[in-house]
Structures are given as C-alpha cells and as structure tokens.
PDB file of N, CA, C, O and CB in Angstrom:
ATOM      1  N   MET A   1      84.747 166.708 126.170  1.00  0.00           N
ATOM      2  CA  MET A   1      83.303 166.411 126.278  1.00  0.00           C
ATOM      3  C   MET A   1      82.749 165.378 127.211  1.00  0.00           C
ATOM      4  O   MET A   1      83.326 164.317 127.448  1.00  0.00           O
ATOM      5  CB  MET A   1      82.878 166.050 125.060  1.00  0.00           C
ATOM      6  N   GLY A   2      81.711 165.705 127.681  1.00  0.00           N
ATOM      7  CA  GLY A   2      81.225 164.542 128.794  1.00  0.00           C
ATOM      8  C   GLY A   2      80.724 163.429 128.142  1.00  0.00           C
ATOM      9  O   GLY A   2      80.923 163.276 126.937  1.00  0.00           O
ATOM     10  N   ARG A   3      80.127 162.673 128.772  1.00  0.00           N
ATOM     11  CA  ARG A   3      79.239 161.559 128.434  1.00  0.00           C
ATOM     12  C   ARG A   3      77.958 161.903 128.102  1.00  0.00           C
ATOM     13  O   ARG A   3      77.455 162.796 128.784  1.00  0.00           O
ATOM     14  CB  ARG A   3      79.143 160.660 129.432  1.00  0.00           C
ATOM     15  N   LYS A   4      77.250 161.381 127.155  1.00  0.00           N
ATOM     16  CA  LYS A   4      75.995 161.487 126.636  1.00  0.00           C
ATOM     17  C   LYS A   4      75.037 160.885 127.628  1.00  0.00           C
ATOM     18  O   LYS A   4      75.140 159.722 128.016  1.00  0.00           O
ATOM     19  CB  LYS A   4      75.921 160.856 125.305  1.00  0.00           C
ATOM     20  N   ILE A   5      74.145 161.682 128.005  1.00  0.00           N
ATOM     21  CA  ILE A   5      73.326 161.353 129.110  1.00  0.00           C
ATOM     22  C   ILE A   5      72.375 160.146 128.361  1.00  0.00           C
ATOM     23  O   ILE A   5      72.043 160.237 127.179  1.00  0.00           O
ATOM     24  CB  ILE A   5      72.454 162.788 129.749  1.00  0.00           C
ATOM     25  N   ASN A   6      72.013 159.071 129.184  1.00  0.00           N
ATOM     26  CA  ASN A   6      70.988 158.084 128.689  1.00  0.00           C
ATOM     27  C   ASN A   6      69.794 158.579 129.256  1.00  0.00           C
ATOM     28  O   ASN A   6      69.591 158.691 130.465  1.00  0.00           O
ATOM     29  CB  ASN A   6      71.234 156.573 129.084  1.00  0.00           C
ATOM     30  N   SER A   7      68.826 158.941 128.137  1.00  0.00           N
ATOM     31  CA  SER A   7      67.591 159.688 128.646  1.00  0.00           C
ATOM     32  C   SER A   7      66.660 158.330 129.298  1.00  0.00           C
ATOM     33  O   SER A   7      65.907 158.546 130.248  1.00  0.00           O
ATOM     34  CB  SER A   7      66.705 160.655 127.200  1.00  0.00           C
ATOM     35  N   GLU A   8      66.771 157.065 128.764  1.00  0.00           N
ATOM     36  CA  GLU A   8      65.864 156.166 129.464  1.00  0.00           C
ATOM     37  C   GLU A   8      66.250 155.923 131.016  1.00  0.00           C
ATOM     38  O   GLU A   8      65.391 155.577 131.828  1.00  0.00           O
ATOM     39  CB  GLU A   8      65.856 154.808 128.691  1.00  0.00           C
ATOM     40  N   ARG A   9      67.545 156.120 131.357  1.00  0.00           N
ATOM     41  CA  ARG A   9      68.050 155.859 132.821  1.00  0.00           C
ATOM     42  C   ARG A   9      67.614 157.004 133.502  1.00  0.00           C
ATOM     43  O   ARG A   9      67.138 156.845 134.626  1.00  0.00           O
ATOM     44  CB  ARG A   9      69.653 155.663 133.015  1.00  0.00           C
ATOM     45  N   LEU A  10      67.700 158.263 132.966  1.00  0.00           N
ATOM     46  CA  LEU A  10      67.303 159.580 133.449  1.00  0.00           C
ATOM     47  C   LEU A  10      65.826 159.579 133.928  1.00  0.00           C
ATOM     48  O   LEU A  10      65.448 160.026 135.011  1.00  0.00           O
ATOM     49  CB  LEU A  10      67.509 160.634 132.329  1.00  0.00           C
ATOM     50  N   ALA A  11      65.031 159.007 132.960  1.00  0.00           N
ATOM     51  CA  ALA A  11      63.640 158.760 133.254  1.00  0.00           C
ATOM     52  C   ALA A  11      63.298 157.913 134.365  1.00  0.00           C
ATOM     53  O   ALA A  11      62.403 158.204 135.158  1.00  0.00           O
ATOM     54  CB  ALA A  11      63.049 158.236 132.184  1.00  0.00           C
ATOM     55  N   GLN A  12      64.100 156.711 134.446  1.00  0.00           N
ATOM     56  CA  GLN A  12      63.860 155.718 135.501  1.00  0.00           C
ATOM     57  C   GLN A  12      64.216 156.549 136.950  1.00  0.00           C
ATOM     58  O   GLN A  12      63.525 156.546 137.970  1.00  0.00           O
ATOM     59  CB  GLN A  12      64.880 154.282 135.228  1.00  0.00           C
ATOM     60  N   VAL A  13      65.440 157.222 136.736  1.00  0.00           N
ATOM     61  CA  VAL A  13      65.821 157.959 137.989  1.00  0.00           C
ATOM     62  C   VAL A  13      64.712 158.858 138.523  1.00  0.00           C
ATOM     63  O   VAL A  13      64.366 158.771 139.702  1.00  0.00           O
ATOM     64  CB  VAL A  13      67.065 158.820 137.736  1.00  0.00           C
ATOM     65  N   LEU A  14      64.193 159.649 137.747  1.00  0.00           N
ATOM     66  CA  LEU A  14      63.161 160.596 137.982  1.00  0.00           C
ATOM     67  C   LEU A  14      61.794 159.890 138.688  1.00  0.00           C
ATOM     68  O   LEU A  14      61.177 160.186 139.712  1.00  0.00           O
ATOM     69  CB  LEU A  14      62.828 161.278 136.556  1.00  0.00           C
ATOM     70  N   SER A  15      61.614 158.915 137.766  1.00  0.00           N
ATOM     71  CA  SER A  15      60.441 158.147 138.212  1.00  0.00           C
ATOM     72  C   SER A  15      60.510 157.657 139.771  1.00  0.00           C
ATOM     73  O   SER A  15      59.570 157.852 140.543  1.00  0.00           O
ATOM     74  CB  SER A  15      60.309 156.892 137.258  1.00  0.00           C
ATOM     75  N   ALA A  16      61.723 157.001 140.152  1.00  0.00           N
ATOM     76  CA  ALA A  16      62.011 156.535 141.325  1.00  0.00           C
ATOM     77  C   ALA A  16      62.022 157.539 142.417  1.00  0.00           C
ATOM     78  O   ALA A  16      61.634 157.266 143.553  1.00  0.00           O
ATOM     79  CB  ALA A  16      63.150 155.903 141.229  1.00  0.00           C
ATOM     80  N   ILE A  17      62.511 158.810 142.031  1.00  0.00           N
ATOM     81  CA  ILE A  17      62.536 159.941 142.969  1.00  0.00           C
ATOM     82  C   ILE A  17      61.113 160.397 143.271  1.00  0.00           C
ATOM     83  O   ILE A  17      60.743 160.674 144.412  1.00  0.00           O
ATOM     84  CB  ILE A  17      63.370 161.118 142.394  1.00  0.00           C
ATOM     85  N   GLU A  18      60.375 160.458 142.249  1.00  0.00           N
ATOM     86  CA  GLU A  18      58.985 160.930 142.211  1.00  0.00           C
ATOM     87  C   GLU A  18      58.219 159.862 143.316  1.00  0.00           C
ATOM     88  O   GLU A  18      57.572 160.248 144.289  1.00  0.00           O
ATOM     89  CB  GLU A  18      58.330 160.864 140.518  1.00  0.00           C
ATOM     90  N   ARG A  19      58.441 158.451 142.941  1.00  0.00           N
ATOM     91  CA  ARG A  19      57.704 157.775 143.881  1.00  0.00           C
ATOM     92  C   ARG A  19      57.976 157.674 145.369  1.00  0.00           C
ATOM     93  O   ARG A  19      57.139 157.330 146.203  1.00  0.00           O
ATOM     94  CB  ARG A  19      57.670 156.657 143.459  1.00  0.00           C
ATOM     95  N   ASN A  20      59.113 157.976 145.590  1.00  0.00           N
ATOM     96  CA  ASN A  20      59.785 158.115 146.785  1.00  0.00           C
ATOM     97  C   ASN A  20      60.215 159.840 147.481  1.00  0.00           C
ATOM     98  O   ASN A  20      61.158 160.155 148.207  1.00  0.00           O
ATOM     99  CB  ASN A  20      61.081 157.234 146.447  1.00  0.00           C
ATOM    100  N   ASP A  21      59.342 160.507 147.030  1.00  0.00           N
ATOM    101  CA  ASP A  21      59.830 161.903 147.136  1.00  0.00           C
ATOM    102  C   ASP A  21      60.064 162.368 148.563  1.00  0.00           C
ATOM    103  O   ASP A  21      59.176 162.466 149.410  1.00  0.00           O
ATOM    104  CB  ASP A  21      58.849 162.836 146.483  1.00  0.00           C
ATOM    105  N   GLY A  22      61.481 162.673 148.760  1.00  0.00           N
ATOM    106  CA  GLY A  22      62.069 163.071 150.043  1.00  0.00           C
ATOM    107  C   GLY A  22      62.278 161.872 151.183  1.00  0.00           C
ATOM    108  O   GLY A  22      62.447 162.070 152.386  1.00  0.00           O
ATOM    109  N   LYS A  23      62.221 160.441 150.442  1.00  0.00           N
ATOM    110  CA  LYS A  23      62.363 159.410 151.259  1.00  0.00           C
ATOM    111  C   LYS A  23      63.493 158.575 150.779  1.00  0.00           C
ATOM    112  O   LYS A  23      63.676 157.526 151.396  1.00  0.00           O
ATOM    113  CB  LYS A  23      61.146 158.697 151.374  1.00  0.00           C
ATOM    114  N   VAL A  24      64.213 158.827 149.876  1.00  0.00           N
ATOM    115  CA  VAL A  24      65.377 158.037 149.317  1.00  0.00           C
ATOM    116  C   VAL A  24      66.639 158.896 149.328  1.00  0.00           C
ATOM    117  O   VAL A  24      66.601 160.110 149.529  1.00  0.00           O
ATOM    118  CB  VAL A  24      65.081 157.542 147.830  1.00  0.00           C
ATOM    119  N   ARG A  25      67.892 158.125 149.075  1.00  0.00           N
ATOM    120  CA  ARG A  25      69.141 158.775 148.917  1.00  0.00           C
ATOM    121  C   ARG A  25      69.459 158.024 147.585  1.00  0.00           C
ATOM    122  O   ARG A  25      68.916 157.003 147.163  1.00  0.00           O
ATOM    123  CB  ARG A  25      70.252 158.610 150.213  1.00  0.00           C
ATOM    124  N   ALA A  26      70.483 158.777 147.004  1.00  0.00           N
ATOM    125  CA  ALA A  26      71.137 158.366 145.732  1.00  0.00           C
ATOM    126  C   ALA A  26      71.443 156.769 145.864  1.00  0.00           C
ATOM    127  O   ALA A  26      71.091 155.994 144.976  1.00  0.00           O
ATOM    128  CB  ALA A  26      72.557 159.272 145.472  1.00  0.00           C
ATOM    129  N   ALA A  27      72.071 156.369 146.948  1.00  0.00           N
ATOM    130  CA  ALA A  27      72.360 155.009 146.849  1.00  0.00           C
ATOM    131  C   ALA A  27      71.102 153.938 146.891  1.00  0.00           C
ATOM    132  O   ALA A  27      71.131 152.808 146.406  1.00  0.00           O
ATOM    133  CB  ALA A  27      73.300 154.750 147.947  1.00  0.00           C
ATOM    134  N   ASP A  28      69.963 154.567 147.601  1.00  0.00           N
ATOM    135  CA  ASP A  28      68.941 153.792 147.680  1.00  0.00           C
ATOM    136  C   ASP A  28      68.427 153.627 146.244  1.00  0.00           C
ATOM    137  O   ASP A  28      68.048 152.522 145.855  1.00  0.00           O
ATOM    138  CB  ASP A  28      67.983 154.320 148.635  1.00  0.00           C
ATOM    139  N   ILE A  29      68.408 154.691 145.461  1.00  0.00           N
ATOM    140  CA  ILE A  29      67.837 154.617 144.019  1.00  0.00           C
ATOM    141  C   ILE A  29      68.661 153.596 143.214  1.00  0.00           C
ATOM    142  O   ILE A  29      68.160 152.919 142.317  1.00  0.00           O
ATOM    143  CB  ILE A  29      67.891 156.088 143.260  1.00  0.00           C
ATOM    144  N   ALA A  30      69.803 153.529 143.540  1.00  0.00           N
ATOM    145  CA  ALA A  30      70.778 152.754 142.749  1.00  0.00           C
ATOM    146  C   ALA A  30      70.331 151.402 143.065  1.00  0.00           C
ATOM    147  O   ALA A  30      70.095 150.628 142.137  1.00  0.00           O
ATOM    148  CB  ALA A  30      72.338 153.019 143.099  1.00  0.00           C
ATOM    149  N   LYS A  31      70.166 150.975 144.497  1.00  0.00           N
ATOM    150  CA  LYS A  31      69.664 149.510 144.754  1.00  0.00           C
ATOM    151  C   LYS A  31      68.402 149.166 144.000  1.00  0.00           C
ATOM    152  O   LYS A  31      68.328 148.110 143.373  1.00  0.00           O
ATOM    153  CB  LYS A  31      69.366 149.274 146.286  1.00  0.00           C
ATOM    154  N   GLN A  32      67.273 150.152 144.050  1.00  0.00           N
ATOM    155  CA  GLN A  32      66.227 149.890 143.518  1.00  0.00           C
ATOM    156  C   GLN A  32      66.215 149.569 141.920  1.00  0.00           C
ATOM    157  O   GLN A  32      65.504 148.725 141.375  1.00  0.00           O
ATOM    158  CB  GLN A  32      65.495 150.886 143.887  1.00  0.00           C
ATOM    159  N   LEU A  33      67.171 150.441 141.281  1.00  0.00           N
ATOM    160  CA  LEU A  33      67.155 150.384 140.062  1.00  0.00           C
ATOM    161  C   LEU A  33      68.283 149.262 139.440  1.00  0.00           C
ATOM    162  O   LEU A  33      68.349 148.998 138.239  1.00  0.00           O
ATOM    163  CB  LEU A  33      67.310 151.765 139.658  1.00  0.00           C
ATOM    164  N   GLY A  34      69.034 148.740 140.337  1.00  0.00           N
ATOM    165  CA  GLY A  34      70.123 147.819 139.983  1.00  0.00           C
ATOM    166  C   GLY A  34      71.277 148.390 139.175  1.00  0.00           C
ATOM    167  O   GLY A  34      71.766 147.796 138.214  1.00  0.00           O
ATOM    168  N   LEU A  35      71.661 149.506 139.589  1.00  0.00           N
ATOM    169  CA  LEU A  35      72.713 150.330 138.917  1.00  0.00           C
ATOM    170  C   LEU A  35      73.579 150.667 140.029  1.00  0.00           C
ATOM    171  O   LEU A  35      73.143 150.682 141.180  1.00  0.00           O
ATOM    172  CB  LEU A  35      72.177 151.637 138.144  1.00  0.00           C
ATOM    173  N   HIS A  36      75.016 150.989 139.693  1.00  0.00           N
ATOM    174  CA  HIS A  36      76.036 151.408 140.349  1.00  0.00           C
ATOM    175  C   HIS A  36      75.703 152.718 140.903  1.00  0.00           C
ATOM    176  O   HIS A  36      75.041 153.541 140.270  1.00  0.00           O
ATOM    177  CB  HIS A  36      77.161 151.393 139.562  1.00  0.00           C
ATOM    178  N   PRO A  37      76.172 152.926 142.118  1.00  0.00           N
ATOM    179  CA  PRO A  37      75.897 154.364 142.777  1.00  0.00           C
ATOM    180  C   PRO A  37      76.512 155.682 141.879  1.00  0.00           C
ATOM    181  O   PRO A  37      76.049 156.820 141.809  1.00  0.00           O
ATOM    182  CB  PRO A  37      76.666 154.377 144.364  1.00  0.00           C
ATOM    183  N   GLN A  38      77.445 155.245 141.371  1.00  0.00           N
ATOM    184  CA  GLN A  38      78.321 156.135 140.367  1.00  0.00           C
ATOM    185  C   GLN A  38      77.549 156.709 139.265  1.00  0.00           C
ATOM    186  O   GLN A  38      77.689 157.848 138.821  1.00  0.00           O
ATOM    187  CB  GLN A  38      79.473 155.316 139.698  1.00  0.00           C
ATOM    188  N   MET A  39      76.585 155.677 138.795  1.00  0.00           N
ATOM    189  CA  MET A  39      75.769 155.884 137.821  1.00  0.00           C
ATOM    190  C   MET A  39      74.724 157.047 137.900  1.00  0.00           C
ATOM    191  O   MET A  39      74.505 157.901 137.041  1.00  0.00           O
ATOM    192  CB  MET A  39      75.200 154.742 137.651  1.00  0.00           C
ATOM    193  N   ILE A  40      74.077 156.878 139.226  1.00  0.00           N
ATOM    194  CA  ILE A  40      73.349 157.712 139.695  1.00  0.00           C
ATOM    195  C   ILE A  40      73.847 159.270 139.983  1.00  0.00           C
ATOM    196  O   ILE A  40      73.202 160.266 139.653  1.00  0.00           O
ATOM    197  CB  ILE A  40      72.951 157.085 140.709  1.00  0.00           C
ATOM    198  N   ALA A  41      75.070 159.276 140.637  1.00  0.00           N
ATOM    199  CA  ALA A  41      75.784 160.437 140.768  1.00  0.00           C
ATOM    200  C   ALA A  41      76.185 161.046 139.515  1.00  0.00           C
ATOM    201  O   ALA A  41      76.450 162.248 139.553  1.00  0.00           O
ATOM    202  CB  ALA A  41      76.866 160.215 141.536  1.00  0.00           C
ATOM    203  N   ARG A  42      76.280 160.405 138.368  1.00  0.00           N
ATOM    204  CA  ARG A  42      76.555 161.087 137.301  1.00  0.00           C
ATOM    205  C   ARG A  42      75.481 161.622 136.532  1.00  0.00           C
ATOM    206  O   ARG A  42      75.642 162.559 135.751  1.00  0.00           O
ATOM    207  CB  ARG A  42      77.264 160.394 136.598  1.00  0.00           C
ATOM    208  N   LEU A  43      74.081 160.894 136.784  1.00  0.00           N
ATOM    209  CA  LEU A  43      73.114 161.414 136.295  1.00  0.00           C
ATOM    210  C   LEU A  43      72.342 162.865 136.921  1.00  0.00           C
ATOM    211  O   LEU A  43      71.780 163.761 136.291  1.00  0.00           O
ATOM    212  CB  LEU A  43      72.378 160.352 136.263  1.00  0.00           C
ATOM    213  N   LEU A  44      72.523 162.735 138.180  1.00  0.00           N
ATOM    214  CA  LEU A  44      71.890 163.712 139.027  1.00  0.00           C
ATOM    215  C   LEU A  44      72.178 165.166 138.383  1.00  0.00           C
ATOM    216  O   LEU A  44      71.211 165.917 138.254  1.00  0.00           O
ATOM    217  CB  LEU A  44      72.459 163.576 140.557  1.00  0.00           C
ATOM    218  N   PRO A  45      73.412 165.589 137.986  1.00  0.00           N
ATOM    219  CA  PRO A  45      73.656 166.797 137.597  1.00  0.00           C
ATOM    220  C   PRO A  45      72.655 167.340 136.208  1.00  0.00           C
ATOM    221  O   PRO A  45      72.372 168.516 135.980  1.00  0.00           O
ATOM    222  CB  PRO A  45      75.190 166.766 137.345  1.00  0.00           C
ATOM    223  N   ALA A  46      72.304 166.360 135.534  1.00  0.00           N
ATOM    224  CA  ALA A  46      71.488 166.466 134.247  1.00  0.00           C
ATOM    225  C   ALA A  46      70.296 166.882 134.644  1.00  0.00           C
ATOM    226  O   ALA A  46      69.795 167.584 133.766  1.00  0.00           O
ATOM    227  CB  ALA A  46      71.333 165.220 133.425  1.00  0.00           C
ATOM    228  N   PHE A  47      69.422 166.728 135.840  1.00  0.00           N
ATOM    229  CA  PHE A  47      68.419 167.370 136.215  1.00  0.00           C
ATOM    230  C   PHE A  47      68.485 168.911 136.146  1.00  0.00           C
ATOM    231  O   PHE A  47      69.407 169.474 136.736  1.00  0.00           O
ATOM    232  CB  PHE A  47      68.177 166.928 137.391  1.00  0.00           C
ATOM    233  N   GLY A  48      67.699 169.530 135.560  1.00  0.00           N
ATOM    234  CA  GLY A  48      67.829 170.970 135.708  1.00  0.00           C
ATOM    235  C   GLY A  48      68.347 171.326 134.247  1.00  0.00           C
ATOM    236  O   GLY A  48      67.804 172.221 133.600  1.00  0.00           O
ATOM    237  N   ALA A  49      69.227 170.722 133.841  1.00  0.00           N
ATOM    238  CA  ALA A  49      70.001 171.058 132.676  1.00  0.00           C
ATOM    239  C   ALA A  49      69.421 170.265 131.380  1.00  0.00           C
ATOM    240  O   ALA A  49      69.288 170.840 130.299  1.00  0.00           O
ATOM    241  CB  ALA A  49      71.546 170.700 132.960  1.00  0.00           C
ATOM    242  N   ASP A  50      69.069 168.823 131.587  1.00  0.00           N
ATOM    243  CA  ASP A  50      68.520 168.435 130.571  1.00  0.00           C
ATOM    244  C   ASP A  50      67.101 167.944 130.751  1.00  0.00           C
ATOM    245  O   ASP A  50      66.590 167.170 129.942  1.00  0.00           O
ATOM    246  CB  ASP A  50      69.307 167.581 130.061  1.00  0.00           C
ATOM    247  N   THR A  51      66.482 168.391 131.794  1.00  0.00           N
ATOM    248  CA  THR A  51      64.973 168.149 131.889  1.00  0.00           C
ATOM    249  C   THR A  51      64.394 169.233 132.717  1.00  0.00           C
ATOM    250  O   THR A  51      65.190 169.922 133.355  1.00  0.00           O
ATOM    251  CB  THR A  51      64.605 166.730 132.529  1.00  0.00           C
ATOM    252  N   GLU A  52      63.090 169.495 132.805  1.00  0.00           N
ATOM    253  CA  GLU A  52      62.433 170.821 133.340  1.00  0.00           C
ATOM    254  C   GLU A  52      62.379 170.470 134.716  1.00  0.00           C
ATOM    255  O   GLU A  52      62.000 171.419 135.402  1.00  0.00           O
ATOM    256  CB  GLU A  52      60.917 171.254 132.725  1.00  0.00           C
ATOM    257  N   HIS A  53      62.668 169.264 135.463  1.00  0.00           N
ATOM    258  CA  HIS A  53      62.678 169.051 136.870  1.00  0.00           C
ATOM    259  C   HIS A  53      64.071 169.374 137.586  1.00  0.00           C
ATOM    260  O   HIS A  53      65.174 169.130 137.096  1.00  0.00           O
ATOM    261  CB  HIS A  53      62.284 167.617 137.106  1.00  0.00           C
ATOM    262  N   LEU A  54      63.848 169.924 138.746  1.00  0.00           N
ATOM    263  CA  LEU A  54      64.788 170.381 139.690  1.00  0.00           C
ATOM    264  C   LEU A  54      64.750 169.517 140.822  1.00  0.00           C
ATOM    265  O   LEU A  54      63.696 169.271 141.408  1.00  0.00           O
ATOM    266  CB  LEU A  54      64.566 171.749 140.077  1.00  0.00           C
ATOM    267  N   LEU A  55      66.026 168.974 141.207  1.00  0.00           N
ATOM    268  CA  LEU A  55      66.079 168.304 142.517  1.00  0.00           C
ATOM    269  C   LEU A  55      66.641 169.005 143.610  1.00  0.00           C
ATOM    270  O   LEU A  55      67.417 169.957 143.520  1.00  0.00           O
ATOM    271  CB  LEU A  55      66.766 167.150 142.429  1.00  0.00           C
ATOM    272  N   TYR A  56      66.248 168.530 144.559  1.00  0.00           N
ATOM    273  CA  TYR A  56      67.007 169.162 145.925  1.00  0.00           C
ATOM    274  C   TYR A  56      67.218 167.913 146.824  1.00  0.00           C
ATOM    275  O   TYR A  56      66.446 166.956 146.765  1.00  0.00           O
ATOM    276  CB  TYR A  56      65.998 170.425 146.844  1.00  0.00           C
ATOM    277  N   GLU A  57      68.361 167.954 147.716  1.00  0.00           N
ATOM    278  CA  GLU A  57      68.823 167.130 148.485  1.00  0.00           C
ATOM    279  C   GLU A  57      68.998 167.930 149.968  1.00  0.00           C
ATOM    280  O   GLU A  57      69.636 168.968 150.146  1.00  0.00           O
ATOM    281  CB  GLU A  57      70.062 166.551 147.820  1.00  0.00           C
ATOM    282  N   ASP A  58      68.297 167.201 150.919  1.00  0.00           N
ATOM    283  CA  ASP A  58      68.163 167.890 152.319  1.00  0.00           C
ATOM    284  C   ASP A  58      69.463 167.702 153.063  1.00  0.00           C
ATOM    285  O   ASP A  58      70.449 167.359 152.410  1.00  0.00           O
ATOM    286  CB  ASP A  58      66.933 167.265 153.219  1.00  0.00           C
ATOM    287  N   GLU A  59      69.564 167.897 154.383  1.00  0.00           N
ATOM    288  CA  GLU A  59      70.686 167.796 155.250  1.00  0.00           C
ATOM    289  C   GLU A  59      71.103 166.393 155.468  1.00  0.00           C
ATOM    290  O   GLU A  59      72.250 166.095 155.802  1.00  0.00           O
ATOM    291  CB  GLU A  59      70.401 168.428 156.517  1.00  0.00           C
ATOM    292  N   GLN A  60      70.115 165.503 155.266  1.00  0.00           N
ATOM    293  CA  GLN A  60      70.319 164.065 155.693  1.00  0.00           C
ATOM    294  C   GLN A  60      70.758 163.141 154.182  1.00  0.00           C
ATOM    295  O   GLN A  60      71.100 161.960 154.244  1.00  0.00           O
ATOM    296  CB  GLN A  60      68.701 163.459 156.494  1.00  0.00           C
ATOM    297  N   GLY A  61      70.692 163.743 153.162  1.00  0.00           N
ATOM    298  CA  GLY A  61      71.026 163.347 151.684  1.00  0.00           C
ATOM    299  C   GLY A  61      69.706 162.811 151.087  1.00  0.00           C
ATOM    300  O   GLY A  61      69.794 162.065 150.112  1.00  0.00           O
ATOM    301  N   TYR A  62      68.679 163.074 151.508  1.00  0.00           N
ATOM    302  CA  TYR A  62      67.219 162.551 150.986  1.00  0.00           C
ATOM    303  C   TYR A  62      66.984 163.297 149.605  1.00  0.00           C
ATOM    304  O   TYR A  62      67.155 164.513 149.704  1.00  0.00           O
ATOM    305  CB  TYR A  62      65.868 162.955 152.144  1.00  0.00           C
ATOM    306  N   LEU A  63      66.684 162.916 148.524  1.00  0.00           N
ATOM    307  CA  LEU A  63      66.497 163.412 147.287  1.00  0.00           C
ATOM    308  C   LEU A  63      65.014 163.556 147.122  1.00  0.00           C
ATOM    309  O   LEU A  63      64.241 162.647 147.424  1.00  0.00           O
ATOM    310  CB  LEU A  63      67.136 162.565 146.261  1.00  0.00           C
ATOM    311  N   GLY A  64      64.559 164.924 146.550  1.00  0.00           N
ATOM    312  CA  GLY A  64      63.120 165.337 146.345  1.00  0.00           C
ATOM    313  C   GLY A  64      63.174 166.016 144.986  1.00  0.00           C
ATOM    314  O   GLY A  64      64.157 166.345 144.323  1.00  0.00           O
ATOM    315  N   ILE A  65      61.865 166.147 144.733  1.00  0.00           N
ATOM    316  CA  ILE A  65      61.523 167.002 143.324  1.00  0.00           C
ATOM    317  C   ILE A  65      61.269 168.437 144.006  1.00  0.00           C
ATOM    318  O   ILE A  65      60.513 168.572 144.969  1.00  0.00           O
ATOM    319  CB  ILE A  65      59.947 166.367 142.314  1.00  0.00           C
ATOM    320  N   PHE A  66      61.993 169.519 143.395  1.00  0.00           N
ATOM    321  CA  PHE A  66      61.720 170.784 143.819  1.00  0.00           C
ATOM    322  C   PHE A  66      60.460 171.202 143.363  1.00  0.00           C
ATOM    323  O   PHE A  66      60.207 171.086 142.163  1.00  0.00           O
ATOM    324  CB  PHE A  66      62.686 171.661 143.445  1.00  0.00           C
ATOM    325  N   LYS A  67      59.621 171.676 144.147  1.00  0.00           N
ATOM    326  CA  LYS A  67      58.349 172.329 143.797  1.00  0.00           C
ATOM    327  C   LYS A  67      58.377 173.764 144.119  1.00  0.00           C
ATOM    328  O   LYS A  67      58.357 174.105 145.302  1.00  0.00           O
ATOM    329  CB  LYS A  67      57.196 171.691 144.499  1.00  0.00           C
ATOM    330  N   GLY A  68      58.424 174.660 143.147  1.00  0.00           N
ATOM    331  CA  GLY A  68      58.923 176.067 143.463  1.00  0.00           C
ATOM    332  C   GLY A  68      57.594 176.750 143.089  1.00  0.00           C
ATOM    333  O   GLY A  68      57.481 177.972 143.180  1.00  0.00           O
TER     334      GLY A  68
END
C-alpha cells in the first residue's frame, strides 16, 4: 500500500502550478510552499488519478496544466 495523499497539499501544489502555468519546475514549487522536493515528486503522480486535472512537463522540466 502506498501513502495516503494529503488533499490539502495536493490543492496547494495545484494552485501554485495554476498561478505559474508553464513557468515553474517541481523544485520551484517546493521552495514556494516550503516543502521538500521529494514531497512534490510524490504528489505529482496523484494528478489525473486523484484529481480531474492533468499535468504536463515540457522538455526543460516546467510544469503546466494540460488543456485538452
């Protein structure tokens, strides 16, 4: 069994990505929220599985919300 997803943190990460769509990397979000980068790495796979939002990462590692 995996760790239970912290819904509050997931919402914080989503909000940070939406505010900076396509302009931040996972490490930047971790700094903004005062979290360890591993915490962000563990939360990213939850998008799409636990939320209706899908993320994308471009060639340089910048994160954005997929608008399909």
